[in-house]
CSV table of C-alpha atoms in Angstrom, one decimal:
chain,number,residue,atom,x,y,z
A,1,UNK,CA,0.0,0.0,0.0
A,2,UNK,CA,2.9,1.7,0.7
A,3,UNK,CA,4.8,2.0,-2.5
A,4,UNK,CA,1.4,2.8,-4.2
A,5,UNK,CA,0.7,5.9,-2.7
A,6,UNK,CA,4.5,7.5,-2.7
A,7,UNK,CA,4.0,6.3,-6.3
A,8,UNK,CA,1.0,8.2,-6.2
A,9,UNK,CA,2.4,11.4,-5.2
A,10,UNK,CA,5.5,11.3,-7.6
A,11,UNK,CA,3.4,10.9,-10.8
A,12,UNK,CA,1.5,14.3,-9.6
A,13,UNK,CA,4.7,15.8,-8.6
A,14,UNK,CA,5.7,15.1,-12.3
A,15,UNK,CA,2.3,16.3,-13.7
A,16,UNK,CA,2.8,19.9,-11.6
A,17,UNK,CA,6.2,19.7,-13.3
A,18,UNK,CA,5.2,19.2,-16.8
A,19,UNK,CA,2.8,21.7,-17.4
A,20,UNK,CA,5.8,24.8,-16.9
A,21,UNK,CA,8.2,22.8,-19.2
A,22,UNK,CA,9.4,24.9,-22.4
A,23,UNK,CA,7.5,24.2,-25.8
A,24,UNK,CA,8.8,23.9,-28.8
A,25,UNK,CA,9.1,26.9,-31.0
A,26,UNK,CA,6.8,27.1,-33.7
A,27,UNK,CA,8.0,29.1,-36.4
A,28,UNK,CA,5.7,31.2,-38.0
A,29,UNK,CA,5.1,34.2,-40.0
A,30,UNK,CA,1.6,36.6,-39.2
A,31,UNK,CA,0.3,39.4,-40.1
A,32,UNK,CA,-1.1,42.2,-38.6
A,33,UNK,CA,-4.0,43.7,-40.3
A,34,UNK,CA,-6.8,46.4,-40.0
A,35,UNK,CA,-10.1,45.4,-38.5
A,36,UNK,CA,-11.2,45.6,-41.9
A,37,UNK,CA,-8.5,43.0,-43.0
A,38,UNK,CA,-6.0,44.9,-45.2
A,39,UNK,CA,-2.8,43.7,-43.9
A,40,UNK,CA,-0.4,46.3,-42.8
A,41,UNK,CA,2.9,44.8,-41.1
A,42,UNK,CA,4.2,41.2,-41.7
A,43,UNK,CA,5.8,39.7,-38.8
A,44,UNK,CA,7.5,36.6,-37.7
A,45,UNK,CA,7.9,34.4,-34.1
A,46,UNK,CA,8.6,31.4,-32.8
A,47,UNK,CA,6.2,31.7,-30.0
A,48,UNK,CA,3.2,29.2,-29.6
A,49,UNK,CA,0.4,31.1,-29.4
A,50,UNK,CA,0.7,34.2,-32.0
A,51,UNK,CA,-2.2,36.4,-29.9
A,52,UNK,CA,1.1,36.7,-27.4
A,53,UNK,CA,3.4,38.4,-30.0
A,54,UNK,CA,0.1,40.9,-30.6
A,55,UNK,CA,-0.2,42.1,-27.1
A,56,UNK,CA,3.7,42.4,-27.5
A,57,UNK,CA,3.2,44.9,-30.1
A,58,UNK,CA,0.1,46.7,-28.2
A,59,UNK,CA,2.9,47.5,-24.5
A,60,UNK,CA,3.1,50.9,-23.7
A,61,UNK,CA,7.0,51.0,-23.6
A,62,UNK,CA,6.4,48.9,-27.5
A,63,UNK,CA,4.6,52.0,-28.7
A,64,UNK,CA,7.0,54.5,-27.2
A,65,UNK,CA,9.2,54.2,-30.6
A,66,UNK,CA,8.7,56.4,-33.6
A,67,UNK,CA,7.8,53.7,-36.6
A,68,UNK,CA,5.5,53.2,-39.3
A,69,UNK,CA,4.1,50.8,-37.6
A,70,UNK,CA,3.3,52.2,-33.8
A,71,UNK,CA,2.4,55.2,-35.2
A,72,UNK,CA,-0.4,52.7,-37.5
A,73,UNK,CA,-1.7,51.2,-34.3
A,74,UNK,CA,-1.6,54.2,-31.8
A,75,UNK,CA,-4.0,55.6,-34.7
A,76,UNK,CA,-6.4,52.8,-34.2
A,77,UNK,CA,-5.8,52.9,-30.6
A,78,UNK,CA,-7.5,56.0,-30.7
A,79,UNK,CA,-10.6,54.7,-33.0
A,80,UNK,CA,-10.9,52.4,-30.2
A,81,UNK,CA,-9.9,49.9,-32.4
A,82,UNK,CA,-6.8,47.6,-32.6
A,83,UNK,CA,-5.1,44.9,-35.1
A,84,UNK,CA,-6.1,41.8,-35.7
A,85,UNK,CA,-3.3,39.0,-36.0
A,86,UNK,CA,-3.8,36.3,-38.4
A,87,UNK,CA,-0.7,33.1,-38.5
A,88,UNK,CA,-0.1,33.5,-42.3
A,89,UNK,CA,2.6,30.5,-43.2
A,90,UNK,CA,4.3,27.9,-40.6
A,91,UNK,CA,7.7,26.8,-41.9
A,92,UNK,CA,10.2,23.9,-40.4
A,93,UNK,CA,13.1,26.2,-39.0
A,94,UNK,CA,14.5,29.6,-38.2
A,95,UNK,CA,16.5,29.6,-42.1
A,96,UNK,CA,12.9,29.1,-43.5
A,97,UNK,CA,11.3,32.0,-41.3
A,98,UNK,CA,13.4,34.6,-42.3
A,99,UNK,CA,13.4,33.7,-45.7
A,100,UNK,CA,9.4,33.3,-45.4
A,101,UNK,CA,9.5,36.7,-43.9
A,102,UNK,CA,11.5,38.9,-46.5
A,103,UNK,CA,9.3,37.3,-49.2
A,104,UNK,CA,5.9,37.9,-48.0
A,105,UNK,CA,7.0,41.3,-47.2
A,106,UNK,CA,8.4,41.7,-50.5
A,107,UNK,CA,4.8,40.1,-52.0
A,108,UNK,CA,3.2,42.5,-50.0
A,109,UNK,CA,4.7,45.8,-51.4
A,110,UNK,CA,4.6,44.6,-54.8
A,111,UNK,CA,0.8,44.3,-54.1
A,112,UNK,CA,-0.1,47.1,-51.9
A,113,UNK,CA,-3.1,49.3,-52.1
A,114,UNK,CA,-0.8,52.7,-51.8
A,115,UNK,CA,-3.9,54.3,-49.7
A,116,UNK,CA,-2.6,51.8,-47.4
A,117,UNK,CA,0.5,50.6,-47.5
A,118,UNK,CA,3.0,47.6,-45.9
A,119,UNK,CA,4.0,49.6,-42.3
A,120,UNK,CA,7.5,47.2,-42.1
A,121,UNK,CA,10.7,49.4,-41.6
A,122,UNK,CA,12.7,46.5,-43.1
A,123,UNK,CA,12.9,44.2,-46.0
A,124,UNK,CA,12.4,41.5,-43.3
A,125,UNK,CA,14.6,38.3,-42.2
A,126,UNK,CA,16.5,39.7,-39.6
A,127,UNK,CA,15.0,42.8,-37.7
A,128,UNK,CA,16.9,46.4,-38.9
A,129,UNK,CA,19.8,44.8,-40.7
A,130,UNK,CA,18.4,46.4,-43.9
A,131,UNK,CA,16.2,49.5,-43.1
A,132,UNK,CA,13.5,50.4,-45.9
A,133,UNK,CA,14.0,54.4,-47.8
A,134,UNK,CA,11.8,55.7,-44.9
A,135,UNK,CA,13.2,54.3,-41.8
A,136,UNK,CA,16.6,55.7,-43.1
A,137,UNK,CA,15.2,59.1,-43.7
């Protein structure tokens, strides 16, 4: 009886254990879009759950920088509206994400309504390693 219940208590201290454990990244590019769906920022992460790298985007200290982008969704903000985030493509790997990234950015821009255009500061793939005309202005 003995041995069953220690057992017992190991399996739940494993299952209180388990829960906390990292996942897996997923790797996966989203976009970020109006409420009335034209998308206006492609993004990438690796997180799970891509509603987390959204509220990311909506911190205070987030919006406190000058971009294309914060400026877009302090502008909603103010509607009383915000983004909506949509996971766009999964890939197999950080290589593939980048790459995933600068393309659908690049497909974007080619494709734009100029009304309402892309609000990336880069071509994509690795944060500000290549900064678009504007940013560099």
């Amino acid at each position: 009886m003995r041995k069953a219940s220690a057992f017992r208590g190991l399996s739940f201290c494993y299952q209180q254990i388990m829960p906390s454990a990292k996942k897996p990244p997923m790797y996966q590019i989203y976009v970020l879009s109006d409420p009335d769906g034209r998308i206006r920022y492609v993004g990438k992460t690796t997180k799970t759950d891509v509603r987390e790298r959204l509220r990311e985007h909506l911190l205070p200290y987030a919006l406190c920088k000058r971009t294309h982008k914060n400026n877009w969704i302090k502008d909603l903000q103010v509607r009383g509206q915000a983004p909506v985030v949509h996971v766009f493509q999964i890939v197999n790997n950080g290589i593939e994400l980048n790459a995933a990234e600068r393309y659908w950015i690049s497909y974007f821009r080619e494709n734009e309504d100029p009304e309402f255009p892309l609000t990336n500061s880069t071509a994509g793939g690795d944060g500000m390693s290549n900064p678009s005309a504007e940013t560099r202005a």
